[in-house]
Amino acid sequence: QPAFRDHADELIRAIQNAHFVVAYNADFDKRFLESELQQIGKSLPQKPWVDPYVFIREIDRYKRGKKLVDAAARWGVTLQGAHRAEADAVATAQLLCKLAPRIPHTDLSALLAWQDNIKRQQEQSFRDYLARKQNNSPDK
């Protein structure tokens, strides 16, 4: 496989030409790309990121398995070659299309605001869970 640096400029151009980036568990991908680009003296273009993982955590909150492979299977999306960049990207795009009717916004700015809101709620819920777990610890 070619080194990341060999494709970095192509990736930067693709992101620059996009209106937004879609990635499943986008925070992970974004941090990874920022780190890799920083190592070669480049930076990630500032674009909005749409994350179907946030939507899955909301829409399928009571269902088991939030990984891409689980969500894809549940929503009828074929994912062959999981954890391979192209396969994951195609499955993520198809999953987002399947989720679209359940997402209450078609305007990008409204979608991003909704995504940020539910993400904050999810993070607060997780912090609350950890606090309850710590308070109920047998060590107390």
CSV table of C-alpha atoms in Angstrom, one decimal:
chain,number,residue,atom,x,y,z
A,1,GLN,CA,0.0,0.0,0.0
A,2,PRO,CA,1.3,3.5,-0.7
A,3,ALA,CA,2.1,5.7,2.3
A,4,PHE,CA,-0.5,8.1,3.5
A,5,ARG,CA,1.6,11.1,2.4
A,6,ASP,CA,1.4,9.8,-1.2
A,7,HIS,CA,-2.4,10.4,-1.1
A,8,ALA,CA,-2.6,13.3,1.3
A,9,ASP,CA,-2.9,16.0,-1.4
A,10,GLU,CA,-5.6,14.1,-3.2
A,11,LEU,CA,-7.6,13.7,0.0
A,12,ILE,CA,-7.2,17.4,0.8
A,13,ARG,CA,-8.5,18.3,-2.6
A,14,ALA,CA,-11.5,16.0,-2.3
A,15,ILE,CA,-12.4,17.5,1.0
A,16,GLN,CA,-11.9,21.0,-0.2
A,17,ASN,CA,-14.3,20.3,-3.1
A,18,ALA,CA,-17.0,18.7,-0.9
A,19,HIS,CA,-19.7,20.6,0.9
A,20,PHE,CA,-19.4,18.3,3.9
A,21,VAL,CA,-17.7,15.0,5.0
A,22,VAL,CA,-19.6,11.9,6.0
A,23,ALA,CA,-18.0,9.4,8.3
A,24,TYR,CA,-19.2,6.8,10.7
A,25,ASN,CA,-17.8,7.7,14.2
A,26,ALA,CA,-16.5,10.9,12.6
A,27,ASP,CA,-14.6,12.1,15.7
A,28,PHE,CA,-12.3,9.1,15.4
A,29,ASP,CA,-11.7,9.6,11.7
A,30,LYS,CA,-11.2,13.3,12.0
A,31,ARG,CA,-8.7,13.0,14.8
A,32,PHE,CA,-6.8,10.4,12.9
A,33,LEU,CA,-6.7,12.4,9.7
A,34,GLU,CA,-5.6,15.6,11.6
A,35,SER,CA,-2.8,13.7,13.2
A,36,GLU,CA,-1.6,12.1,10.0
A,37,LEU,CA,-1.7,15.4,8.1
A,38,GLN,CA,0.0,17.2,10.9
A,39,GLN,CA,2.9,14.7,10.7
A,40,ILE,CA,3.5,15.8,7.1
A,41,GLY,CA,3.0,19.5,7.7
A,42,LYS,CA,-0.5,19.7,6.2
A,43,SER,CA,-3.9,20.4,7.7
A,44,LEU,CA,-7.4,19.1,7.3
A,45,PRO,CA,-9.7,21.5,5.5
A,46,GLN,CA,-12.4,22.9,7.7
A,47,LYS,CA,-15.7,21.3,6.5
A,48,PRO,CA,-18.8,20.2,8.4
A,49,TRP,CA,-18.8,16.5,9.3
A,50,VAL,CA,-22.1,14.4,9.2
A,51,ASP,CA,-21.9,11.3,11.4
A,52,PRO,CA,-24.4,8.5,10.9
A,53,TYR,CA,-23.1,7.0,14.1
A,54,VAL,CA,-24.7,9.8,16.1
A,55,PHE,CA,-28.0,9.1,14.3
A,56,ILE,CA,-27.8,5.4,14.9
A,57,ARG,CA,-27.2,6.0,18.6
A,58,GLU,CA,-30.4,8.1,18.7
A,59,ILE,CA,-32.7,6.1,16.3
A,60,ASP,CA,-31.5,2.7,17.4
A,61,ARG,CA,-30.8,3.6,21.0
A,62,TYR,CA,-32.5,0.5,22.4
A,63,LYS,CA,-31.0,-1.9,19.9
A,64,ARG,CA,-27.8,-3.9,20.5
A,65,GLY,CA,-24.7,-3.1,18.5
A,66,LYS,CA,-23.9,0.4,17.3
A,67,LYS,CA,-20.8,-0.5,15.3
A,68,LEU,CA,-21.0,0.1,11.6
A,69,VAL,CA,-21.2,-3.6,10.8
A,70,ASP,CA,-24.1,-4.0,13.3
A,71,ALA,CA,-26.0,-0.9,12.1
A,72,ALA,CA,-25.5,-1.9,8.4
A,73,ALA,CA,-26.9,-5.4,9.0
A,74,ARG,CA,-29.9,-4.0,10.9
A,75,TRP,CA,-30.7,-1.5,8.2
A,76,GLY,CA,-30.2,-3.8,5.2
A,77,VAL,CA,-26.9,-2.4,4.1
A,78,THR,CA,-24.3,-4.8,2.7
A,79,LEU,CA,-20.9,-4.4,4.1
A,80,GLN,CA,-18.3,-6.6,2.5
A,81,GLY,CA,-14.7,-6.0,3.7
A,82,ALA,CA,-15.5,-4.3,7.0
A,83,HIS,CA,-12.7,-2.0,8.3
A,84,ARG,CA,-11.5,-1.4,4.8
A,85,ALA,CA,-11.7,2.3,3.8
A,86,GLU,CA,-13.7,1.9,0.6
A,87,ALA,CA,-16.1,-0.7,2.0
A,88,ASP,CA,-16.8,1.3,5.1
A,89,ALA,CA,-17.2,4.5,3.2
A,90,VAL,CA,-19.8,2.9,0.8
A,91,ALA,CA,-21.7,1.3,3.6
A,92,THR,CA,-21.7,4.6,5.6
A,93,ALA,CA,-23.1,6.4,2.6
A,94,GLN,CA,-25.8,3.8,2.0
A,95,LEU,CA,-26.6,3.7,5.7
A,96,LEU,CA,-27.1,7.5,5.8
A,97,CYS,CA,-29.4,7.2,2.8
A,98,LYS,CA,-31.5,4.5,4.7
A,99,LEU,CA,-31.6,6.7,7.8
A,100,ALA,CA,-32.6,9.8,5.8
A,101,PRO,CA,-36.4,9.3,6.2
A,102,ARG,CA,-35.9,9.2,10.0
A,103,ILE,CA,-33.8,12.3,10.1
A,104,PRO,CA,-36.0,15.4,10.6
A,105,HIS,CA,-33.9,17.8,8.6
A,106,THR,CA,-33.0,18.1,4.9
A,107,ASP,CA,-31.1,21.5,5.2
A,108,LEU,CA,-27.4,21.0,6.0
A,109,SER,CA,-27.2,23.7,8.7
A,110,ALA,CA,-30.3,22.3,10.5
A,111,LEU,CA,-29.0,18.8,10.2
A,112,LEU,CA,-25.7,19.8,11.7
A,113,ALA,CA,-27.4,21.6,14.6
A,114,TRP,CA,-29.7,18.6,15.3
A,115,GLN,CA,-26.6,16.3,15.2
A,116,ASP,CA,-24.7,18.5,17.6
A,117,ASN,CA,-27.7,18.7,19.9
A,118,ILE,CA,-28.3,14.9,20.1
A,119,LYS,CA,-24.6,14.3,20.4
A,120,ARG,CA,-24.4,16.6,23.4
A,121,GLN,CA,-27.4,14.8,24.9
A,122,GLN,CA,-25.7,11.5,24.3
A,123,GLU,CA,-22.5,12.6,25.9
A,124,GLN,CA,-24.4,14.0,28.9
A,125,SER,CA,-26.3,10.8,29.3
A,126,PHE,CA,-23.1,8.8,29.3
A,127,ARG,CA,-21.6,11.1,31.9
A,128,ASP,CA,-24.7,10.7,34.0
A,129,TYR,CA,-24.4,6.9,33.6
A,130,LEU,CA,-20.8,6.9,34.7
A,131,ALA,CA,-21.6,9.0,37.8
A,132,ARG,CA,-24.5,6.7,38.8
A,133,LYS,CA,-22.2,3.7,38.3
A,134,GLN,CA,-19.5,5.3,40.4
A,135,ASN,CA,-22.0,6.2,43.2
A,136,ASN,CA,-23.3,2.6,43.2
A,137,SER,CA,-19.9,1.1,43.3
A,138,PRO,CA,-19.4,-1.5,46.1
A,139,ASP,CA,-16.2,0.3,47.1
A,140,LYS,CA,-18.3,3.2,48.6
